[in-house]
mmCIF file of C-alpha atoms in Angstrom:
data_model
loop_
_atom_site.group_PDB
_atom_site.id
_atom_site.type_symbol
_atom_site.label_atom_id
_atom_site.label_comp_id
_atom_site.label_asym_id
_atom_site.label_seq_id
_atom_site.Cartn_x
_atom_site.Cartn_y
_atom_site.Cartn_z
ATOM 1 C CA UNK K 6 -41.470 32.672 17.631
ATOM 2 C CA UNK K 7 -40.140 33.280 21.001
ATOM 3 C CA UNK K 8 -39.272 29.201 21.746
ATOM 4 C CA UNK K 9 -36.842 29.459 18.464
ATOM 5 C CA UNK K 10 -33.605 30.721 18.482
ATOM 6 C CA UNK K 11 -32.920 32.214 15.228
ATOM 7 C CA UNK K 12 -30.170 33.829 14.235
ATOM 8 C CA UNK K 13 -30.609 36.238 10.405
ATOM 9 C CA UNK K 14 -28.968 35.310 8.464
ATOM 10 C CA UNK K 15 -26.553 38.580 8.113
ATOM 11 C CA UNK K 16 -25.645 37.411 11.644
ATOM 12 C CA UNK K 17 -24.780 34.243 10.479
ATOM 13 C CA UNK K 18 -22.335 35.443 7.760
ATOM 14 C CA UNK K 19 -20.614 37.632 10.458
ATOM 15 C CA UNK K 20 -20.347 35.017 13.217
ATOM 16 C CA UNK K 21 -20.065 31.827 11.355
ATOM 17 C CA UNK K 22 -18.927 32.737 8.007
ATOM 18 C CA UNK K 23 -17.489 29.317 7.358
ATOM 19 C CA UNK K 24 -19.187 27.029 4.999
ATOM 20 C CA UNK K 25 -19.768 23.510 5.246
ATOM 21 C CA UNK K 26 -17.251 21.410 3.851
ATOM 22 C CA UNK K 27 -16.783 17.524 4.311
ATOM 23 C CA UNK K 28 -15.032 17.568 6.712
ATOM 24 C CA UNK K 29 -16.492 20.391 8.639
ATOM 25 C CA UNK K 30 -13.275 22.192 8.862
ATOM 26 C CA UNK K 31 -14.104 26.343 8.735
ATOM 27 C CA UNK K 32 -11.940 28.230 5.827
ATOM 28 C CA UNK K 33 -11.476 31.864 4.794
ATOM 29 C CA UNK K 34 -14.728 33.119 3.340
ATOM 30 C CA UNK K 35 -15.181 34.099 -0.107
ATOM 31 C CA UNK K 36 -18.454 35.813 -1.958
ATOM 32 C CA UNK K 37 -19.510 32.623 -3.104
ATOM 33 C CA UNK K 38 -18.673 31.326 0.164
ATOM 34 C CA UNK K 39 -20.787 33.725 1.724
ATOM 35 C CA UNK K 40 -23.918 33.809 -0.732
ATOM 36 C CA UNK K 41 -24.203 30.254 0.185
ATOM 37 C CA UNK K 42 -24.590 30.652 3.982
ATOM 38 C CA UNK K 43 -26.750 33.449 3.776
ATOM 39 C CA UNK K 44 -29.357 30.668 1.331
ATOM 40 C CA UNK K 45 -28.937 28.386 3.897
ATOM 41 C CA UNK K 46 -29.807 30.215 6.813
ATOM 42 C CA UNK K 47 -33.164 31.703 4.816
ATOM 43 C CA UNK K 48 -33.606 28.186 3.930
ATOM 44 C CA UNK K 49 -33.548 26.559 7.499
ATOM 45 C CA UNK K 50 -35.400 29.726 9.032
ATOM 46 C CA UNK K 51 -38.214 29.268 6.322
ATOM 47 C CA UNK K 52 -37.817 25.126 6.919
ATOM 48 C CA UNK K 53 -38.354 26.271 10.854
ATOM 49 C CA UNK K 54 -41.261 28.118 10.665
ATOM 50 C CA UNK K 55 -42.729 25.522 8.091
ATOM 51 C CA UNK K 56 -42.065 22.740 10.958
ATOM 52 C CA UNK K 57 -44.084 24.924 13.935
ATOM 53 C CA UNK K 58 -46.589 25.666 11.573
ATOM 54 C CA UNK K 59 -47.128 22.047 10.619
ATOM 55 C CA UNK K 60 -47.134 21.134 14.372
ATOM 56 C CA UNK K 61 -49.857 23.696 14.937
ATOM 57 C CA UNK K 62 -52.013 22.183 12.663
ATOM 58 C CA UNK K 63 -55.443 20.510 14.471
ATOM 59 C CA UNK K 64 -54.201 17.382 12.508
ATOM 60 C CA UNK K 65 -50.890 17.548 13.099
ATOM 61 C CA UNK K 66 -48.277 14.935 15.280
ATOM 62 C CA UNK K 67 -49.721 16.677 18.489
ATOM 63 C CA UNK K 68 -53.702 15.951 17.855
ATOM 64 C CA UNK K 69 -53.152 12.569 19.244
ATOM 65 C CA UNK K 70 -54.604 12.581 22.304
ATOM 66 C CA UNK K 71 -55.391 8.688 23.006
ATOM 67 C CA UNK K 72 -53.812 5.138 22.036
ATOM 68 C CA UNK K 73 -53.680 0.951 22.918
ATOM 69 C CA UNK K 74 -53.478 -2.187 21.913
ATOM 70 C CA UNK K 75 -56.741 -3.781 19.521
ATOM 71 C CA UNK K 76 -56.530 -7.348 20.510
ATOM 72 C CA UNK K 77 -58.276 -10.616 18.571
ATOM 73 C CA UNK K 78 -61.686 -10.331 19.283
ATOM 74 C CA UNK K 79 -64.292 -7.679 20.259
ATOM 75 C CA UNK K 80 -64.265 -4.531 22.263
ATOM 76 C CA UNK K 81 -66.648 -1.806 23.422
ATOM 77 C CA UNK K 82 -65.240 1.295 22.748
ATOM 78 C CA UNK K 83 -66.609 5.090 23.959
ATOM 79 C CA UNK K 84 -65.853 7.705 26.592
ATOM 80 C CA UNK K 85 -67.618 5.688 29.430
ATOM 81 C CA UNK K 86 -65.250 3.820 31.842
ATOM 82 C CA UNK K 87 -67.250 0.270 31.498
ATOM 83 C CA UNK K 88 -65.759 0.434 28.005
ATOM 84 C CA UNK K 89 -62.771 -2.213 27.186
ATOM 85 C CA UNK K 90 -60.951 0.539 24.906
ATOM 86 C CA UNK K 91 -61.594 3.961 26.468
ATOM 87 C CA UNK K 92 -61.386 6.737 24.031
ATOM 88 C CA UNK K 93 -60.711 10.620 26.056
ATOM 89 C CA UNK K 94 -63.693 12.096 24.312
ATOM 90 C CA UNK K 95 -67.172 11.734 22.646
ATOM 91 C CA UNK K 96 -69.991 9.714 23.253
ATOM 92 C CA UNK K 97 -69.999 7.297 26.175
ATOM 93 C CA UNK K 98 -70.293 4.333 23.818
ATOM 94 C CA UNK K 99 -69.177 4.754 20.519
ATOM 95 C CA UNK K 100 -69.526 0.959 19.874
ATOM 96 C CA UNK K 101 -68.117 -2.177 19.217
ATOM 97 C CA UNK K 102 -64.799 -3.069 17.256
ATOM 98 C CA UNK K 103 -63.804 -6.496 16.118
ATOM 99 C CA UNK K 104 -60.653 -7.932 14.999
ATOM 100 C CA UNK K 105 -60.459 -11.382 13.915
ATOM 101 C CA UNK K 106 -57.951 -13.015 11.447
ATOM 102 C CA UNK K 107 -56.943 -9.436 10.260
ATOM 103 C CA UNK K 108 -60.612 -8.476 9.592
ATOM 104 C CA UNK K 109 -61.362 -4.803 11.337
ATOM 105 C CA UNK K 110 -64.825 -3.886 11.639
ATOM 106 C CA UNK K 111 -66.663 -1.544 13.432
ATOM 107 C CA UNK K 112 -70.641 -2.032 14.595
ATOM 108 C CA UNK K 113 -71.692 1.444 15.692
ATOM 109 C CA UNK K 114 -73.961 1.972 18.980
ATOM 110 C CA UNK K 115 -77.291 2.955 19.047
ATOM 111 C CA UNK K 116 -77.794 6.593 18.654
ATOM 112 C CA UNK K 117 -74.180 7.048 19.088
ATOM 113 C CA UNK K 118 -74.049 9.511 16.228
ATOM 114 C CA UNK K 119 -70.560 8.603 15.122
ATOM 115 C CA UNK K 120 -69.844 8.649 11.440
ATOM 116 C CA UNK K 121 -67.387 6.644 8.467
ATOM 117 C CA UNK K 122 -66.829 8.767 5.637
ATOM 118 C CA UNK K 123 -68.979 11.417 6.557
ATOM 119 C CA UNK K 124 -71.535 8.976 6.774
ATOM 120 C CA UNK K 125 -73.532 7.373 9.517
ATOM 121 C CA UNK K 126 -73.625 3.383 9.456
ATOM 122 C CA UNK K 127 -74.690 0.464 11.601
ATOM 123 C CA UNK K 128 -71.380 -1.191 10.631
ATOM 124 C CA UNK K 129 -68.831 -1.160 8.626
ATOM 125 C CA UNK K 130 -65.058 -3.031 7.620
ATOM 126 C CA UNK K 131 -61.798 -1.068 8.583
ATOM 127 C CA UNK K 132 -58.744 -0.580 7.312
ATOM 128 C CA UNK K 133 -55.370 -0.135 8.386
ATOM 129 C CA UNK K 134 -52.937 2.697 7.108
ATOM 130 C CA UNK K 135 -51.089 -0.408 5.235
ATOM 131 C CA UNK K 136 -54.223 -1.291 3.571
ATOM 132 C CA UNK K 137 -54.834 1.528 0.044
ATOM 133 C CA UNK K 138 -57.368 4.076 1.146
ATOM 134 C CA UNK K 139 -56.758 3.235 4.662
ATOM 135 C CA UNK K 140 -57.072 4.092 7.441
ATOM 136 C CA UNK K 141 -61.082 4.245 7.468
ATOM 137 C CA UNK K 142 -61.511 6.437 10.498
ATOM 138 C CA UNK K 143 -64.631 6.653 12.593
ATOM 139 C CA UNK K 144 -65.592 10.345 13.480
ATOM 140 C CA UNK K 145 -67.494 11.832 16.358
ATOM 141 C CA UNK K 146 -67.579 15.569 15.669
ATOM 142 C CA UNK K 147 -64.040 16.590 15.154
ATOM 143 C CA UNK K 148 -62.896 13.583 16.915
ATOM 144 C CA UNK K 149 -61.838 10.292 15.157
ATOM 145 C CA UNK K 150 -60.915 6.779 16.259
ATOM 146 C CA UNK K 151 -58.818 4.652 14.143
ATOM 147 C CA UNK K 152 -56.699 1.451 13.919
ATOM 148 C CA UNK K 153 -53.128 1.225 12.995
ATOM 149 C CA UNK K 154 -50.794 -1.628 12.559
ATOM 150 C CA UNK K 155 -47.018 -2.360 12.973
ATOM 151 C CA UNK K 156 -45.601 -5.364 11.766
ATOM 152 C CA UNK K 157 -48.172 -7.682 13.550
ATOM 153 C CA UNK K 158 -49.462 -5.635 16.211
ATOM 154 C CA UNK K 159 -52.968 -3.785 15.915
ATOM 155 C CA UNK K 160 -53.331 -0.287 18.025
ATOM 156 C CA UNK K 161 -55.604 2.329 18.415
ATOM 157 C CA UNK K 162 -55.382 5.788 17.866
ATOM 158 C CA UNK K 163 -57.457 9.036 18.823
ATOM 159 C CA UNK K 164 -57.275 12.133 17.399
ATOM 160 C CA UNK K 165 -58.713 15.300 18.146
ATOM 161 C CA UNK K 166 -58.234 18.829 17.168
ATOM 162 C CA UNK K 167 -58.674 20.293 20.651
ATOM 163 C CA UNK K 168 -55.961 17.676 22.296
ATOM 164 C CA UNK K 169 -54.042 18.832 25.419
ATOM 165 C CA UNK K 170 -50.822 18.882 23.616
ATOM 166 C CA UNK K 171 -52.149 20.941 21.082
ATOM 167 C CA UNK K 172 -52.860 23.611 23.970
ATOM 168 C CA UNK K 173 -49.448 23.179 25.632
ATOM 169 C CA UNK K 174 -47.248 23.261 22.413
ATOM 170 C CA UNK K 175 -45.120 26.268 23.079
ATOM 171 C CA UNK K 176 -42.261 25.516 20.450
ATOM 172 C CA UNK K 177 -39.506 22.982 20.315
ATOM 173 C CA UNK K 178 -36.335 24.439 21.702
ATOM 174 C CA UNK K 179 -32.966 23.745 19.158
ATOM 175 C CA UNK K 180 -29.512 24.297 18.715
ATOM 176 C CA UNK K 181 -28.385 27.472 17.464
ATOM 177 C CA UNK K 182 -27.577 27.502 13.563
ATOM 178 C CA UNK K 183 -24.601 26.132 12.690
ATOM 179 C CA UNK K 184 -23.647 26.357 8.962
ATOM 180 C CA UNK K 185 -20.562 23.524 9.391
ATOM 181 C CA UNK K 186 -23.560 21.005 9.929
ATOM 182 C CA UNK K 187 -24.482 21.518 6.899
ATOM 183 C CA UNK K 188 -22.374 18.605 4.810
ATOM 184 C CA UNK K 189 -21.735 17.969 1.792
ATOM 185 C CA UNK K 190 -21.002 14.372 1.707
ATOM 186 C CA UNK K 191 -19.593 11.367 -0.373
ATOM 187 C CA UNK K 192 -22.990 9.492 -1.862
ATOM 188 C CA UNK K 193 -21.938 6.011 -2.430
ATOM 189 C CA UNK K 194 -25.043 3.708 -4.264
ATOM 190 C CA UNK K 195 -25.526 0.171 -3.646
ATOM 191 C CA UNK K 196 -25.436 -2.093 -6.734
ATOM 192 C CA UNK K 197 -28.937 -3.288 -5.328
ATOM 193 C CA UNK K 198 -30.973 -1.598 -2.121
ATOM 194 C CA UNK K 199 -30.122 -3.606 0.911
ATOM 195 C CA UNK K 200 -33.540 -5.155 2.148
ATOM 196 C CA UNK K 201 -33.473 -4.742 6.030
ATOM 197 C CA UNK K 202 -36.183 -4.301 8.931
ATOM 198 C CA UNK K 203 -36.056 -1.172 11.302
ATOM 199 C CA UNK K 204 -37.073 -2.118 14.882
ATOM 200 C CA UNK K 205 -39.798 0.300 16.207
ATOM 201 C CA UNK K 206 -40.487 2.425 19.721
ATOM 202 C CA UNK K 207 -43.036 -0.412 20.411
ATOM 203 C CA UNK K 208 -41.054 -3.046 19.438
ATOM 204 C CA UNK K 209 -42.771 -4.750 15.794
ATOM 205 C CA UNK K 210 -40.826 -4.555 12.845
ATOM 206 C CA UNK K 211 -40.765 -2.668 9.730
ATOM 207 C CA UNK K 212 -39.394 -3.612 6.347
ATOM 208 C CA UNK K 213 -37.179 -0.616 4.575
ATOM 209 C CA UNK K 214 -34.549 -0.230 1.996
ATOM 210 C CA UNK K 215 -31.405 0.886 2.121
ATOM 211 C CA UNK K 216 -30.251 2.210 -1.492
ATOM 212 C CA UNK K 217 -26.871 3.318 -0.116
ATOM 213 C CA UNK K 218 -24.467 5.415 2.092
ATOM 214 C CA UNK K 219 -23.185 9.015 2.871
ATOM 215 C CA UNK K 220 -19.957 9.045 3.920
ATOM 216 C CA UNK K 221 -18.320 12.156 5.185
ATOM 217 C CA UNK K 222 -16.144 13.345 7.848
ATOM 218 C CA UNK K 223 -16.198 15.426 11.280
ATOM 219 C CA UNK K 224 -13.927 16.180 14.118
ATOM 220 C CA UNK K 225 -10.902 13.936 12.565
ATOM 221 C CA UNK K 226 -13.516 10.862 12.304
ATOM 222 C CA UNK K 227 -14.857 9.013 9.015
ATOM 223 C CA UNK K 228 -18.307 8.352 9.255
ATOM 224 C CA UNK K 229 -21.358 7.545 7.309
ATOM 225 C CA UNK K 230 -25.260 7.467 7.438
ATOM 226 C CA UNK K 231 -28.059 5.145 5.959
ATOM 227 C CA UNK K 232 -30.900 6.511 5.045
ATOM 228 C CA UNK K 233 -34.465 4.465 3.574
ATOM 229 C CA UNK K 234 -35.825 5.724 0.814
ATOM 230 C CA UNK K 235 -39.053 8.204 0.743
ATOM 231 C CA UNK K 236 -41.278 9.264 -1.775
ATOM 232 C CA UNK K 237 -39.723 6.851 -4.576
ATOM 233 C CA UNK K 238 -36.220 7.598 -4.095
ATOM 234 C CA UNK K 239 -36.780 11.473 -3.874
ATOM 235 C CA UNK K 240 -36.146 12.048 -0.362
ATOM 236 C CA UNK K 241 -33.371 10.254 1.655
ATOM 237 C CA UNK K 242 -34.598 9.570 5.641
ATOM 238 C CA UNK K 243 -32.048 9.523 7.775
ATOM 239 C CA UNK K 244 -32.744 7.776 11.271
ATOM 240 C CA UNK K 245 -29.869 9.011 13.393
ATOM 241 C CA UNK K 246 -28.519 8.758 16.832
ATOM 242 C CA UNK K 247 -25.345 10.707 18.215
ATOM 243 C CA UNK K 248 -24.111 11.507 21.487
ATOM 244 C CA UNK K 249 -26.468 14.341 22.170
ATOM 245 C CA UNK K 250 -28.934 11.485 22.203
ATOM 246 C CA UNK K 251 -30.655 10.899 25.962
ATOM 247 C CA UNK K 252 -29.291 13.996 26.681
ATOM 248 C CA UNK K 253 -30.106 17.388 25.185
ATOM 249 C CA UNK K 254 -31.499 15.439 22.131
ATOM 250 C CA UNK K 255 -34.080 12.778 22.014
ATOM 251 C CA UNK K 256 -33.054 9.421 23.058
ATOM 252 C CA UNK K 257 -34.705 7.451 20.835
ATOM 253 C CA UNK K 258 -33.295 8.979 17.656
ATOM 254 C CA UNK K 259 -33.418 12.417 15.521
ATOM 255 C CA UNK K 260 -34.667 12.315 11.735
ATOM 256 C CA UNK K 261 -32.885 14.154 8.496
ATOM 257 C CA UNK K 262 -35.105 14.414 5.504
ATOM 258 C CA UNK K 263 -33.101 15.611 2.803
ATOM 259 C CA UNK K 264 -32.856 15.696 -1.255
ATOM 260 C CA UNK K 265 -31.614 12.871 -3.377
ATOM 261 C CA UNK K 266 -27.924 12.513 -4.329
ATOM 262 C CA UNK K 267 -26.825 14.527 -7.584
ATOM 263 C CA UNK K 268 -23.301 13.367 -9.366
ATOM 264 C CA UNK K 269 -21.960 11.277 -5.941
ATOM 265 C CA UNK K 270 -22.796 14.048 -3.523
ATOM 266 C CA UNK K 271 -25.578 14.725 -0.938
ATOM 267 C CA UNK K 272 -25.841 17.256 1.409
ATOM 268 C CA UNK K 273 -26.946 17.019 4.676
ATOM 269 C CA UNK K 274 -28.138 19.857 6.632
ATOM 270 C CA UNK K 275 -28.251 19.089 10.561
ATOM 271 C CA UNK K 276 -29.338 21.894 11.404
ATOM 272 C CA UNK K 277 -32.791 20.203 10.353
ATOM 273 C CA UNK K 278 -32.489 17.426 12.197
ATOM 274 C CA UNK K 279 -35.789 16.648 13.934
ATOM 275 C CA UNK K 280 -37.341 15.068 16.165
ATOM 276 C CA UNK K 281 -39.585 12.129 15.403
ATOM 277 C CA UNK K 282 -43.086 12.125 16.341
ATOM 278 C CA UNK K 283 -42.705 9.549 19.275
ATOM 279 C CA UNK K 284 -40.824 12.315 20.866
ATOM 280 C CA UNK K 285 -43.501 14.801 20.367
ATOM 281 C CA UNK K 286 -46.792 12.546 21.438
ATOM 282 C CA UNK K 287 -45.776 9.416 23.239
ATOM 283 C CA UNK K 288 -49.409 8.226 21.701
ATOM 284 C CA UNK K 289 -47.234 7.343 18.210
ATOM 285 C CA UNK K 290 -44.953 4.542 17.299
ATOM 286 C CA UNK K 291 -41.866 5.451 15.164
ATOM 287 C CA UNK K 292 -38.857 3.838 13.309
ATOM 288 C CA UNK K 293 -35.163 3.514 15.184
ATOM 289 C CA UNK K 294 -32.008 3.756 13.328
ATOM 290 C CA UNK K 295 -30.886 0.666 11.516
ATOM 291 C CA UNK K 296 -27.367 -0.360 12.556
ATOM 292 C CA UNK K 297 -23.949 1.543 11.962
ATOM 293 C CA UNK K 298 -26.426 5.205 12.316
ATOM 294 C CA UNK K 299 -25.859 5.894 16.122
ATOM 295 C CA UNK K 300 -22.423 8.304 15.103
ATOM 296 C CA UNK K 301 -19.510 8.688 18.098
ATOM 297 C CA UNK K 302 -19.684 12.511 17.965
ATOM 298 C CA UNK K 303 -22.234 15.370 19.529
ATOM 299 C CA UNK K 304 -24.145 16.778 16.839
ATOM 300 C CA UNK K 305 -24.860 19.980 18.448
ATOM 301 C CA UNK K 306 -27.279 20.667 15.488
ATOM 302 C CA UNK K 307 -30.818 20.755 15.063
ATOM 303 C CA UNK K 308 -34.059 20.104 17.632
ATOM 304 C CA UNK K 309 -33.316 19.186 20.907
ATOM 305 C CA UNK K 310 -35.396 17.025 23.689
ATOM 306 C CA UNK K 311 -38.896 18.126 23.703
ATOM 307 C CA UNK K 312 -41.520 17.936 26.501
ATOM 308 C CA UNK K 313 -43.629 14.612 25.777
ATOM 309 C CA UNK K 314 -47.238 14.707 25.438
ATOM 310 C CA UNK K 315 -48.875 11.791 26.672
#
């Protein structure tokens, strides 16, 4: 993948044999030392080409290819520009969606040939990706139209397989590997998850849970990170912002998946840091970081700025 620079990770143990420590200070390698590195640079070259492949996929971040706002009420909605909610593709007039009091449904047009669960209807209800099963999508071809919600706000999204960013996605560009961003930190739990709501790109709010913090340090300087919880309290999401940020990084924020805390330490692996899918497709809404995550250092680690899709 000619967009990634990857280093093997034999170069890695010859050019940055430190390990990661907490406080990111390098020390005289030993074989342990160096058995580690070499795992974690196969690890982040696999996680790498995992990422690209994911963003290749025709139903990936970069299918999105058309969004707005669903307001109270109906709309017409199809490819034709007498439409209220223009879609990019597919029949002229898909056909009407209504929103009232939280109720989505969708009344199809006449010979429109557009489909809900592979099957074609006159009308049918809607749901949002907050409602279970949701969201009901409404298909024309390999295109689909659904509605989305954040906090109190209704949108529309478009995806399709074939979307301009898909054809233009050429890699994201990233730091070199690093292997002293890769920190093993303090975990410290919260006697009970702090409730909090994480403002979004568009401006609703989200409710998310705090369970408690990593604390660690870097360049002389204590810090610590946040995260919400994922998948039940397996994965840790970190919503970060550093210096890099507006600059060679996304402005917005970076994300850091990473494993739960075993025994009081977690380790977090910059070099992974990614960016979120607002900074891919500027046709998606994400999450910024809560207060006290925007660090006072460069973390010269992970995916840099990438060229928006709109």
């Amino acid at each position: 993948m000619k967009s990634i620079l990857l280093l093997s990770a034999c170069a890695l143990c010859t050019v940055l044999a430190a390990c990661a420590t907490t406080g990111g200070a390098a020390h005289a390698p030993t074989a342990a030392a160096a058995a580690a590195t070499t795992t974690a640079a196969a690890g982040l070259e696999q996680w790498r080409a995992r990422r690209e492949a994911q963003l290749r996929e025709p139903d990936g971040w970069l299918s999105f290819s058309g969004s707005g706002p669903v307001h109270e009420g109906s709309a017409s909605v199809g490819s034709a520009a007498d439409n209220v909610i223009v879609v990019p593709k597919g029949p002229a007039h898909w056909g009407t969606l209504s929103l009232q009091q939280g109720q989505l449904r969708f009344d199809a047009a006449a010979d429109s040939g557009v489909t809900v669960g592979g099957q074609a209807v006159q009308s049918a209800p809607l749901l949002t990706q907050l409602d279970a099963g949701g969201p009901t999508a409404v298909h024309a071809g390999a295109q689909r139209f659904y509605v989305v919600r954040t906090g109190e706000i209704y949108g529309w999204r478009f995806r399709d397989p074939q979307s301009p960013a898909l054809a233009a996605f050429k890699g994201v560009p990233h730091f070199a590997p690093d292997p002293s961003w890769r920190i093993e930190a303090t975990w410290v739990a919260y006697a009970q998850p702090e409730a909090i709501e994480l403002v979004t790109s568009n401006g609703s709010l989200e409710p998310a849970q705090i369970p408690g913090e990593a604390r660690f340090e870097r360049d002389g300087r204590a810090l610590r990170l946040r995260p919400v919880t994922e998948d039940g309290g397996k994965t840790m999401f970190f919503i970060i912002a550093d210096r890099t940020s507006g600059r060679e990084t996304y402005g917005g924020a970076r994300f850091l998946y990473v494993d739960a805390p075993v025994d009081g330490r977690i380790v977090l692996d910059f070099n992974r840091a990614e960016n979120p899918p607002c900074a891919l497709n500027g046709h998606v809404v994400c999450p910024l970081p809560p207060p006290g995550n925007r660090l006072p250092i460069r973390i010269e680690a992970g995916e840099k700025t990438f060229p928006l899709q709109h």
